[in-house]
CSV table of N, CA and C in Angstrom, one decimal:
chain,number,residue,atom,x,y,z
A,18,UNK,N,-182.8,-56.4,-63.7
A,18,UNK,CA,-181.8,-55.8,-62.8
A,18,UNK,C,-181.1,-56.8,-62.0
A,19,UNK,N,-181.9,-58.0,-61.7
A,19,UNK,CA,-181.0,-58.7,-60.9
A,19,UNK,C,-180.0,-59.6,-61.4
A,20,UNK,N,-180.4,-59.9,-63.0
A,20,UNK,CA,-179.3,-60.3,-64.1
A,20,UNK,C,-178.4,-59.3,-63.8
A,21,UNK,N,-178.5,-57.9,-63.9
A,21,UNK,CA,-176.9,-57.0,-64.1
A,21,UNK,C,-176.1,-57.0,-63.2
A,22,UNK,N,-176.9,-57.2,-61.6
A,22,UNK,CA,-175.7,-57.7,-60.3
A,22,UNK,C,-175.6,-59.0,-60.7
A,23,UNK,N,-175.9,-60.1,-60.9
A,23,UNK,CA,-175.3,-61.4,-60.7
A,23,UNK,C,-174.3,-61.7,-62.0
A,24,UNK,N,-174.3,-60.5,-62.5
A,24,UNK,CA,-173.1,-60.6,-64.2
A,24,UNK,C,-172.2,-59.8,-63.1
A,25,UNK,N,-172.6,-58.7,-62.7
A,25,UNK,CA,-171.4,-57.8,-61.8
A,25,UNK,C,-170.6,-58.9,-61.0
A,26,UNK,N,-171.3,-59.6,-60.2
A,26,UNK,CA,-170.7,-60.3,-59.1
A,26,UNK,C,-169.6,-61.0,-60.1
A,27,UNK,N,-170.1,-62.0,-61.1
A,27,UNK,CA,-169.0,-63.0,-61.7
A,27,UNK,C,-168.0,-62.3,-62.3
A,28,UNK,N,-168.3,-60.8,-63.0
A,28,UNK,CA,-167.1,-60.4,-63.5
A,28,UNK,C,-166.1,-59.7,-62.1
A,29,UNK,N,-166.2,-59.4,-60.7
A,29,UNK,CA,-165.7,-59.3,-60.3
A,29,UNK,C,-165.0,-60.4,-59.4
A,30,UNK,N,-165.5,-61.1,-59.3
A,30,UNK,CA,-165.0,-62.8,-58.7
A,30,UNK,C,-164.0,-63.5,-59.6
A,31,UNK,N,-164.3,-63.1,-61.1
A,31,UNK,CA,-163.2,-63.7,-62.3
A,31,UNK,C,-162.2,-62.7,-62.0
A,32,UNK,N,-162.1,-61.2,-61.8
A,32,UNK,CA,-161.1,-60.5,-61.9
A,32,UNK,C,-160.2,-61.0,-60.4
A,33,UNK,N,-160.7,-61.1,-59.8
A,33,UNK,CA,-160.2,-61.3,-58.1
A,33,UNK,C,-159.4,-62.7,-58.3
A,34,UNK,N,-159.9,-63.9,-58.6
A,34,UNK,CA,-159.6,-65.3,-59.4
A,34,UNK,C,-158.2,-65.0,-60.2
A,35,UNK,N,-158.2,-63.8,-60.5
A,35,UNK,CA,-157.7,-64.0,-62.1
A,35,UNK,C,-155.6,-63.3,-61.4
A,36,UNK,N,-156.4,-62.2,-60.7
A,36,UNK,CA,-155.2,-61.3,-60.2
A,36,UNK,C,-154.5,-62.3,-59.0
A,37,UNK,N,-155.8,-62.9,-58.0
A,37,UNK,CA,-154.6,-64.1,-57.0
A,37,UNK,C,-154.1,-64.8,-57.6
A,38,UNK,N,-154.3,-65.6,-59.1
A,38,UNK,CA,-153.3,-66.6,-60.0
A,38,UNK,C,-152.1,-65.9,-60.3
A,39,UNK,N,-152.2,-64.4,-60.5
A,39,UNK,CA,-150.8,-63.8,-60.9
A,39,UNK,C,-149.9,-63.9,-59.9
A,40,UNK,N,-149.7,-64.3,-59.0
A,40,UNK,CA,-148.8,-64.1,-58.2
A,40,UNK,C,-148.5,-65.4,-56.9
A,41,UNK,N,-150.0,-66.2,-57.1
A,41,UNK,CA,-150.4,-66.5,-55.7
A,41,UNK,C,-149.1,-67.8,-56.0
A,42,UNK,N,-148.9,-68.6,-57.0
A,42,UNK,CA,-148.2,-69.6,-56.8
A,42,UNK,C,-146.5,-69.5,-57.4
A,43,UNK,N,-146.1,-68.2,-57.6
A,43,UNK,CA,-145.0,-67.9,-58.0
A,43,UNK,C,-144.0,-67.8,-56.4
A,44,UNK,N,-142.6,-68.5,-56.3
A,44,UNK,CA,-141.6,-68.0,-55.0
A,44,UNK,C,-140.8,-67.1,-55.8
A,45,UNK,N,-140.3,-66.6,-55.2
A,45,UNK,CA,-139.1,-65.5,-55.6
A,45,UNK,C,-138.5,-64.9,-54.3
A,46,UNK,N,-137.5,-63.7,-54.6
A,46,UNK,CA,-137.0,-63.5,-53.4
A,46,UNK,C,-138.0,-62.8,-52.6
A,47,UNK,N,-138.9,-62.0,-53.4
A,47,UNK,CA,-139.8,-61.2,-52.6
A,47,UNK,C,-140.9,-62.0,-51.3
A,48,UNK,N,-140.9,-63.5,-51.5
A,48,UNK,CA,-141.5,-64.5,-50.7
A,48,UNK,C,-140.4,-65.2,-49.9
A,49,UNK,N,-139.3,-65.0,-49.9
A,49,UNK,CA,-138.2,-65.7,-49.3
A,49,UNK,C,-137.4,-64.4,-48.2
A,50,UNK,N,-137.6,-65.0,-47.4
A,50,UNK,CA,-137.5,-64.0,-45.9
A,50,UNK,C,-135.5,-64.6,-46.0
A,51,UNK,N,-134.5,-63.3,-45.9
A,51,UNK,CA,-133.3,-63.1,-46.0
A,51,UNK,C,-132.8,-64.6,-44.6
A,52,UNK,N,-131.7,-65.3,-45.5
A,52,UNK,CA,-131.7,-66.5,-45.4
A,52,UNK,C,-130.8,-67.6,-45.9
A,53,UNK,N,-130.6,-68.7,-45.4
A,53,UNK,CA,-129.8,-69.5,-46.4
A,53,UNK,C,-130.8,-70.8,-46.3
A,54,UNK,N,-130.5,-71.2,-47.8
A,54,UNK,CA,-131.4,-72.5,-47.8
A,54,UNK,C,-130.6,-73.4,-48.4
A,55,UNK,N,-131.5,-74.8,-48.8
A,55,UNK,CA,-130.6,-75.9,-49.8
A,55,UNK,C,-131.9,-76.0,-50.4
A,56,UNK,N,-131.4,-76.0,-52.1
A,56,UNK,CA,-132.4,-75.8,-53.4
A,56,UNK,C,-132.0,-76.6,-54.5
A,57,UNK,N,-132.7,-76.9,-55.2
A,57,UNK,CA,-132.4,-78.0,-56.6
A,57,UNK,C,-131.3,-76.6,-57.6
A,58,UNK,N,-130.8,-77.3,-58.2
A,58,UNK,CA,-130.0,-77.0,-58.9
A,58,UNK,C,-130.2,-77.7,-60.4
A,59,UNK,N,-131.1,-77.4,-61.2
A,59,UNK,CA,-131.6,-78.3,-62.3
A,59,UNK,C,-131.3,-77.5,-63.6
A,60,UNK,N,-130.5,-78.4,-64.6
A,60,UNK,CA,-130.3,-78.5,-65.9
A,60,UNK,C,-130.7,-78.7,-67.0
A,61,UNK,N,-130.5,-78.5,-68.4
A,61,UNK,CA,-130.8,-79.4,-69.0
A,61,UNK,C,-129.9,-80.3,-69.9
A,62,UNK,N,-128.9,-80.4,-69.0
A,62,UNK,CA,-127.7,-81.1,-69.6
A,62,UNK,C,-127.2,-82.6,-68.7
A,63,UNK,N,-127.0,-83.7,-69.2
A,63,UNK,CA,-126.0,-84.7,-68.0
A,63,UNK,C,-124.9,-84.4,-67.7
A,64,UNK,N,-124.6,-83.9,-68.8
A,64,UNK,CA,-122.9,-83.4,-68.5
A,64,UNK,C,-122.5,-82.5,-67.7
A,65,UNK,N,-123.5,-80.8,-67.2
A,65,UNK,CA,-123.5,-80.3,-66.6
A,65,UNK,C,-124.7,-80.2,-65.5
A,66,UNK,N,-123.8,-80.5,-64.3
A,66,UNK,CA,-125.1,-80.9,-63.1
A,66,UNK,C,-124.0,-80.6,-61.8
A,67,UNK,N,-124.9,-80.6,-61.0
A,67,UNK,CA,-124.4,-80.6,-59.9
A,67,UNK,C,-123.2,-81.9,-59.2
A,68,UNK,N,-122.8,-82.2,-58.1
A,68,UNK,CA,-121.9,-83.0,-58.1
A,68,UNK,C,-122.6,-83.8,-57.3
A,69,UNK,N,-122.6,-85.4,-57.5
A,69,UNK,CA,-123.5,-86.1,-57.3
A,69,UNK,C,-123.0,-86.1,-55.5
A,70,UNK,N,-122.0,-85.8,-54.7
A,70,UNK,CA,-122.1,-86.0,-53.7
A,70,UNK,C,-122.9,-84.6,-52.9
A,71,UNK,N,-123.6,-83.8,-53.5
A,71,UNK,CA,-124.5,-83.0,-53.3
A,71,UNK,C,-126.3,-83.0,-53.4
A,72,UNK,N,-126.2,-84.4,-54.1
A,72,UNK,CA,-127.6,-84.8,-54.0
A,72,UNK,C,-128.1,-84.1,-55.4
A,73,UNK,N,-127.9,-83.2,-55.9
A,73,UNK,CA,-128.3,-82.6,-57.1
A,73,UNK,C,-128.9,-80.9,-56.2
A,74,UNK,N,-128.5,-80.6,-55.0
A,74,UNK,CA,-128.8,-79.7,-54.7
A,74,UNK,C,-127.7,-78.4,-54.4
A,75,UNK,N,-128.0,-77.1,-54.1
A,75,UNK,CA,-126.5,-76.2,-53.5
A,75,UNK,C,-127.2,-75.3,-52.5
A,76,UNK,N,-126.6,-74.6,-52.2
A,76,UNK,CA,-126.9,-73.5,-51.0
A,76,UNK,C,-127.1,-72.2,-51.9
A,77,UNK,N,-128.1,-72.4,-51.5
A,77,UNK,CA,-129.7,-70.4,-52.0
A,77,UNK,C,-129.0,-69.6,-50.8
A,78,UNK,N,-128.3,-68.2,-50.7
A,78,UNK,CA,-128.9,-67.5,-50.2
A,78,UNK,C,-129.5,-66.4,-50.4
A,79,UNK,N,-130.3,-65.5,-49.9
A,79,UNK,CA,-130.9,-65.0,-49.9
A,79,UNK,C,-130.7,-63.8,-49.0
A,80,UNK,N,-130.6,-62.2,-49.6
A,80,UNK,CA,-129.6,-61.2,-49.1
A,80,UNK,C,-130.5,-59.8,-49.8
A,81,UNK,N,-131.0,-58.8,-49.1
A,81,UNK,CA,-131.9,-57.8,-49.5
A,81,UNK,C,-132.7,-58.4,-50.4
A,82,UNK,N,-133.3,-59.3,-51.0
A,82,UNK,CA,-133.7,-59.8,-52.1
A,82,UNK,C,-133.4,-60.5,-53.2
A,83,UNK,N,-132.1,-60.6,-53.2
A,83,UNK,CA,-131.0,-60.9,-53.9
A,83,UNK,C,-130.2,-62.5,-54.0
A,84,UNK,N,-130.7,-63.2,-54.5
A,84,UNK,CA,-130.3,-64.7,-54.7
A,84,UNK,C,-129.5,-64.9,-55.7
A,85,UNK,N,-128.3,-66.1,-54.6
A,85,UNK,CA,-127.6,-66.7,-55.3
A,85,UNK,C,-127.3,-68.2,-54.6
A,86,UNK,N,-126.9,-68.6,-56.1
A,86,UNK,CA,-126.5,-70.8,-55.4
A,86,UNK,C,-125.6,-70.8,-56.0
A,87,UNK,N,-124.8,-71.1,-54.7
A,87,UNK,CA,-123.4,-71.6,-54.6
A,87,UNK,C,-123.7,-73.2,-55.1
A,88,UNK,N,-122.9,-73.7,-56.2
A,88,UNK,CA,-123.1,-74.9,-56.4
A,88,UNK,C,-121.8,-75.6,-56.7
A,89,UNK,N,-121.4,-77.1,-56.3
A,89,UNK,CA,-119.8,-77.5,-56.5
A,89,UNK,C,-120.4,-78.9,-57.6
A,90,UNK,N,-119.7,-78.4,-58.7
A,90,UNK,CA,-119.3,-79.4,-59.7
A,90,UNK,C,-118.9,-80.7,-59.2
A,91,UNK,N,-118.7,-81.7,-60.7
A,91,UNK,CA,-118.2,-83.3,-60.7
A,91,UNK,C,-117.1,-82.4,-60.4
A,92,UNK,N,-116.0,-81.8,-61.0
A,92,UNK,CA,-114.2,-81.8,-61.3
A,92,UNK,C,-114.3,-80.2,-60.9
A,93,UNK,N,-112.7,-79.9,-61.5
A,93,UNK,CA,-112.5,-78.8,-62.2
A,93,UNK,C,-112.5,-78.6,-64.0
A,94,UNK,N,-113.0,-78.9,-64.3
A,94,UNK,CA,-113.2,-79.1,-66.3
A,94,UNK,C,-113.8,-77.7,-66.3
A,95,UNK,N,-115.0,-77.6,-65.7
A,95,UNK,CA,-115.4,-76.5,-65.7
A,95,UNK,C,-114.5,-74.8,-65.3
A,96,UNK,N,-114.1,-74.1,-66.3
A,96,UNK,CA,-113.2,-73.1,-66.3
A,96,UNK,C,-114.2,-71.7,-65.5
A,97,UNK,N,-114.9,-71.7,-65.9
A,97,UNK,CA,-116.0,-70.0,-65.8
A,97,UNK,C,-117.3,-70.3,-66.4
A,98,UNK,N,-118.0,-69.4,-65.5
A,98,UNK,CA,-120.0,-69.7,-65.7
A,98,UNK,C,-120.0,-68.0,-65.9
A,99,UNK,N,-120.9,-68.0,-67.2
A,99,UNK,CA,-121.6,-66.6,-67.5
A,99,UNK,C,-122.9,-66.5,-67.1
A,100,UNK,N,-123.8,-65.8,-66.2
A,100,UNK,CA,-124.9,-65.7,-66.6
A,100,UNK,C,-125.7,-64.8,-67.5
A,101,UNK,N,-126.2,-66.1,-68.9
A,101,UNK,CA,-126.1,-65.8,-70.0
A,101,UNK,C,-125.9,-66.3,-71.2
A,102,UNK,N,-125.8,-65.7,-72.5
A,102,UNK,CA,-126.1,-66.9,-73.3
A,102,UNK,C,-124.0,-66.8,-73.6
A,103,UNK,N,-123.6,-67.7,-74.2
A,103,UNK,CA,-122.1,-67.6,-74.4
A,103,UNK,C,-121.8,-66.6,-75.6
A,104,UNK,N,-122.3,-66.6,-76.3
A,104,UNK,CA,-121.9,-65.2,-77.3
A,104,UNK,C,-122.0,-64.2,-76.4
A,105,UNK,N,-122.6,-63.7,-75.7
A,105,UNK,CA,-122.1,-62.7,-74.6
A,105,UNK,C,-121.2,-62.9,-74.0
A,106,UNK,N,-121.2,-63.7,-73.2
A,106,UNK,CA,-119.5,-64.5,-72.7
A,106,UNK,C,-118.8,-63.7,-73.5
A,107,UNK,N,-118.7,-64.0,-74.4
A,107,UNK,CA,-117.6,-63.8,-75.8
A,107,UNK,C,-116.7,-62.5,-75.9
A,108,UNK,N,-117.5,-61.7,-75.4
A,108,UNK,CA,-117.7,-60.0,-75.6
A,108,UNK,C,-116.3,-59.6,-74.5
A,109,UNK,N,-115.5,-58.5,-75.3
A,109,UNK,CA,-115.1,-58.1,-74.2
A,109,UNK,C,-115.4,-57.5,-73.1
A,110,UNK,N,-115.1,-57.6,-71.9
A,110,UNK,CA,-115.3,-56.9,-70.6
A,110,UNK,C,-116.9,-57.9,-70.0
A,111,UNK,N,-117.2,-58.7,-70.4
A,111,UNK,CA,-118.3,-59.6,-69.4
A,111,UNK,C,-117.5,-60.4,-68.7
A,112,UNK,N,-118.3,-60.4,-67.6
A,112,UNK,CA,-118.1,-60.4,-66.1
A,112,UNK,C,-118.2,-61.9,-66.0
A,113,UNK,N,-116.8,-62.8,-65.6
A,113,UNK,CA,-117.5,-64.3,-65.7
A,113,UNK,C,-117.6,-64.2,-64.3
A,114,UNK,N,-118.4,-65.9,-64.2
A,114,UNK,CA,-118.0,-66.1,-62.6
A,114,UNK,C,-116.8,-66.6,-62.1
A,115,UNK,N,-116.5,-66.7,-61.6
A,115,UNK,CA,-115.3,-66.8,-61.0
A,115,UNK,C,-115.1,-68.4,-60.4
A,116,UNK,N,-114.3,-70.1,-60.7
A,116,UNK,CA,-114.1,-70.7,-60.0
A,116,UNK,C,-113.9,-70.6,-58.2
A,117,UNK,N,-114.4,-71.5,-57.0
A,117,UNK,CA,-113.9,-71.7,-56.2
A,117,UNK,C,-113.7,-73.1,-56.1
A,118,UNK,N,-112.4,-73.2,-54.9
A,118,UNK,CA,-112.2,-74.9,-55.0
A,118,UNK,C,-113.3,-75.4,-53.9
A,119,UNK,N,-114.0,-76.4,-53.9
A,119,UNK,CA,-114.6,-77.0,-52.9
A,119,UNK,C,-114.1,-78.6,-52.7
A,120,UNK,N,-114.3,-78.6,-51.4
A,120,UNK,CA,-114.0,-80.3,-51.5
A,120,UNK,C,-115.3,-81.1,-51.1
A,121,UNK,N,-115.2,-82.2,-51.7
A,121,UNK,CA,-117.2,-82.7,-51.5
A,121,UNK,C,-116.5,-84.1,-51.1
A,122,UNK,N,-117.4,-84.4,-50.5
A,122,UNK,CA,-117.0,-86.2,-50.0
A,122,UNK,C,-118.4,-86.7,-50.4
A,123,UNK,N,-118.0,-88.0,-51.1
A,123,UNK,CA,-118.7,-89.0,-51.5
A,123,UNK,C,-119.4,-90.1,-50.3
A,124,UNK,N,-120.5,-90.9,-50.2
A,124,UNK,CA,-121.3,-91.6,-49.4
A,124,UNK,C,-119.8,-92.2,-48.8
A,125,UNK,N,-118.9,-93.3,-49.6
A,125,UNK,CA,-117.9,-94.1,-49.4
A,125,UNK,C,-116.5,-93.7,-48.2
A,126,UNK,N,-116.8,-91.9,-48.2
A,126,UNK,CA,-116.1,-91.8,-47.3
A,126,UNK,C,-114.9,-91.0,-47.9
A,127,UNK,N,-114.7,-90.5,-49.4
A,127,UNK,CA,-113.8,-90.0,-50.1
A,127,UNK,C,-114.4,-88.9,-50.2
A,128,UNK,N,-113.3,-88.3,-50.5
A,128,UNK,CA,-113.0,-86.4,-50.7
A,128,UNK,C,-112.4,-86.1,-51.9
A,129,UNK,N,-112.8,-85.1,-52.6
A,129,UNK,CA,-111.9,-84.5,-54.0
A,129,UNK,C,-112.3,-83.0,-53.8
A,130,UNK,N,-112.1,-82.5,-54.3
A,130,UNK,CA,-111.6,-81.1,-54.7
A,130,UNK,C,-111.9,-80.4,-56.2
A,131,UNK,N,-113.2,-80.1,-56.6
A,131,UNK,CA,-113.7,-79.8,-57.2
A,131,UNK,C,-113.9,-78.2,-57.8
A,132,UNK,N,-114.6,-77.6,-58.7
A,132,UNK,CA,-114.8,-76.3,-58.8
A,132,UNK,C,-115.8,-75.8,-58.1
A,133,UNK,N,-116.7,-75.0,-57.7
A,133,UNK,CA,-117.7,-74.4,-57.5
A,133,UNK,C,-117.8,-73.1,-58.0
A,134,UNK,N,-119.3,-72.7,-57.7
A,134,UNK,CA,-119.6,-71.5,-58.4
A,134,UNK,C,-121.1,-70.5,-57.8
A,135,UNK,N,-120.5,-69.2,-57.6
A,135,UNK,CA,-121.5,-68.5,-56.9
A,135,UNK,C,-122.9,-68.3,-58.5
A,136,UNK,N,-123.6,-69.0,-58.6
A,136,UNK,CA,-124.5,-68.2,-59.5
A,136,UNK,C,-125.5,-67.8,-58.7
A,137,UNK,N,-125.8,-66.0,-59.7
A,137,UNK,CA,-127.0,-65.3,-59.5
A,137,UNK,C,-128.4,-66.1,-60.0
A,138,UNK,N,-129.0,-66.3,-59.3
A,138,UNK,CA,-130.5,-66.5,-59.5
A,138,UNK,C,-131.9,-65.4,-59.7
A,139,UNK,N,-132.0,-65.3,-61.0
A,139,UNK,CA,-133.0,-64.0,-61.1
A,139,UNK,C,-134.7,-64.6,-60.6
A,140,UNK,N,-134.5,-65.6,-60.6
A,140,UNK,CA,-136.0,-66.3,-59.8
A,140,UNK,C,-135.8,-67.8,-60.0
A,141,UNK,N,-136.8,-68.3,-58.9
A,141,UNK,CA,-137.1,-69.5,-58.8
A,141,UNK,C,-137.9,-70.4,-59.6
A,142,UNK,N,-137.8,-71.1,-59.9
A,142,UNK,CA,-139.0,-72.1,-60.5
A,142,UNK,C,-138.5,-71.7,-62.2
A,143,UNK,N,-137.9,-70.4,-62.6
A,143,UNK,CA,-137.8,-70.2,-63.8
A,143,UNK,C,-136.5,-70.5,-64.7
A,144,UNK,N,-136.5,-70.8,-65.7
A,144,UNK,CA,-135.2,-71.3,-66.4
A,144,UNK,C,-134.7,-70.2,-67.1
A,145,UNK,N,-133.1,-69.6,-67.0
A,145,UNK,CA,-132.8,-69.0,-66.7
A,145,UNK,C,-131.1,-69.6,-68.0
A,146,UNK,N,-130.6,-68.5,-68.6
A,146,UNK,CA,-129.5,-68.4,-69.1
A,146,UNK,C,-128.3,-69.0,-68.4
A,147,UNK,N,-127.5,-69.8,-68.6
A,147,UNK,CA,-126.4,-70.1,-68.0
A,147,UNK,C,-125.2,-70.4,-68.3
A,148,UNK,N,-123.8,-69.9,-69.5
A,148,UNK,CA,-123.2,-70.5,-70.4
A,148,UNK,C,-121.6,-70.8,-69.8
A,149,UNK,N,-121.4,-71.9,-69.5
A,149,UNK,CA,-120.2,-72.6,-69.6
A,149,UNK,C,-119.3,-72.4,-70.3
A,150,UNK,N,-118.1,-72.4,-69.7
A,150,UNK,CA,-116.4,-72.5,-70.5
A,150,UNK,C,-115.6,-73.7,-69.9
A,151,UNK,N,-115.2,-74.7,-70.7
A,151,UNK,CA,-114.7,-75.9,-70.2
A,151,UNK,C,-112.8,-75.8,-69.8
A,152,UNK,N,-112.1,-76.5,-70.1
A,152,UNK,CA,-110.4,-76.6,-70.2
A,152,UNK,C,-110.1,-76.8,-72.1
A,153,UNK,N,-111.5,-77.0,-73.0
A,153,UNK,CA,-111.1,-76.9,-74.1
A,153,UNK,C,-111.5,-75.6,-74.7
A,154,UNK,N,-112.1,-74.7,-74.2
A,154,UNK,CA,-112.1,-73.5,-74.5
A,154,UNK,C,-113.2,-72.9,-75.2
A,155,UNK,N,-114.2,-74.1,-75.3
A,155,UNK,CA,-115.1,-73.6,-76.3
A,155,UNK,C,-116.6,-73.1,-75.3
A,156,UNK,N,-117.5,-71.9,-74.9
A,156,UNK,CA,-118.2,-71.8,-74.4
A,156,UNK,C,-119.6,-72.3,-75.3
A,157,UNK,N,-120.7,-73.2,-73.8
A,157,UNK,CA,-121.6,-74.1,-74.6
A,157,UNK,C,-122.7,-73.3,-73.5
A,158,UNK,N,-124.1,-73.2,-74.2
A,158,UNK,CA,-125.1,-72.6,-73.6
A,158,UNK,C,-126.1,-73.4,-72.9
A,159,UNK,N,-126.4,-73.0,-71.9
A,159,UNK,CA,-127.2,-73.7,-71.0
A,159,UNK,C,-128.9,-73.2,-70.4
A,160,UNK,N,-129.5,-74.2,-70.2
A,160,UNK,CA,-130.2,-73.6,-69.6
A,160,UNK,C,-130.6,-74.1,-67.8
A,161,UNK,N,-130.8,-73.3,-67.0
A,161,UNK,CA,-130.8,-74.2,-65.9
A,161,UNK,C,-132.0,-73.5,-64.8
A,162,UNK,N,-132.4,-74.1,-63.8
A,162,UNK,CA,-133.5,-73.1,-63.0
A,162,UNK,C,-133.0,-73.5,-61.5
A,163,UNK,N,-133.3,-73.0,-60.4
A,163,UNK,CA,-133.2,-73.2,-59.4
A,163,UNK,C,-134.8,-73.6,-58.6
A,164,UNK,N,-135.1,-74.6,-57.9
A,164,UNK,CA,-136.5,-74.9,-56.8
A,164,UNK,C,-136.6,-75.2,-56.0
A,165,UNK,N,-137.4,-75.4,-55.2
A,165,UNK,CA,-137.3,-76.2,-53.7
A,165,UNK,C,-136.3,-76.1,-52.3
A,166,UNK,N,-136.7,-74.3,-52.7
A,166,UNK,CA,-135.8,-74.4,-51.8
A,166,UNK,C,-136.2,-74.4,-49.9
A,167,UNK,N,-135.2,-75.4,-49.2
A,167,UNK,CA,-135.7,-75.5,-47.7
A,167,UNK,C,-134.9,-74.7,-46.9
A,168,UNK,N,-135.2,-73.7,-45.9
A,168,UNK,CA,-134.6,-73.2,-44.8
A,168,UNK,C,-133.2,-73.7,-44.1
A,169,UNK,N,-132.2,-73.6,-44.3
A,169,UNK,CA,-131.3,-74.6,-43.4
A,169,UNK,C,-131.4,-74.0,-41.6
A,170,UNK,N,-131.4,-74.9,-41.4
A,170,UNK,CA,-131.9,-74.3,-39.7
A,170,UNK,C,-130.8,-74.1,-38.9
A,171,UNK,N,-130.6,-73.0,-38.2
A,171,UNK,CA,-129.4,-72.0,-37.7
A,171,UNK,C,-129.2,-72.5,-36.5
């Protein structure tokens, strides 16, 4: 009998173990209190990255649950972001994102005028669909995640 409680106990301590892993080390918006932060912005491209006078990072906010990073490019080359693969892109009536101009200044004290772009973030820490349109017209597929993100203090 006291084998069948000390089998009970482990199979409930593995279940308990088992269900805090499901969740306990995942962020998302449901763990992110409505908010604006600065977050990695990570690729898996050189060519497509953030703009080095950004550090490699952009501004998360965070809105009913709802994340997005605002991120500003090297240039304007970059035409429209889908989130998504680019054969979707492709399709009529998908919803690109939309360029804005930003201006970034460099350590040296320079300023340029760049694209940016509001992307939706469906979670953190996770790699996520992202397909580019350049000035030569051809859309290229990406993948990219957002992490780390810190509170910017109000």
């Amino acid at each position: 009998m006291k084998h069948k409680w000390i089998t009970l106990a482990f199979l409930i301590l593995a279940a308990l173990t088992a269900l805090a892993g499901c969740g306990g080390d995942e962020t998302n918006a449901n763990v992110l209190t409505d908010g604006v932060y600065t977050a990695d912005f990570n690729t898996d491209s050189t060519m497509f990255h953030v703009n080095e006078a950004c550090d490699g990072k952009g501004t998360l906010t965070v809105k009913d649950g709802e994340m997005v990073i605002h991120i500003s490019l090297p240039s304007k080359s970059v035409q429209n972001l889908y989130p998504g693969l680019a054969a979707d892109a492709e399709q009529e009536g998908a919803e690109l994102l939309q360029p804005t101009v930003d201006t970034v200044t460099y350590s040296d004290g320079m300023s340029e005028e760049v694209h940016g772009f509001d992307v939706p973030v469906p979670a953190l820490d996770s790699e996520f669909d992202l397909a580019l349109i350049g000035t030569k017209g051809t859309w290229y597929d990406h993948k990219v995640s957002v992490s780390n993100p810190e509170k910017v203090e109000e």
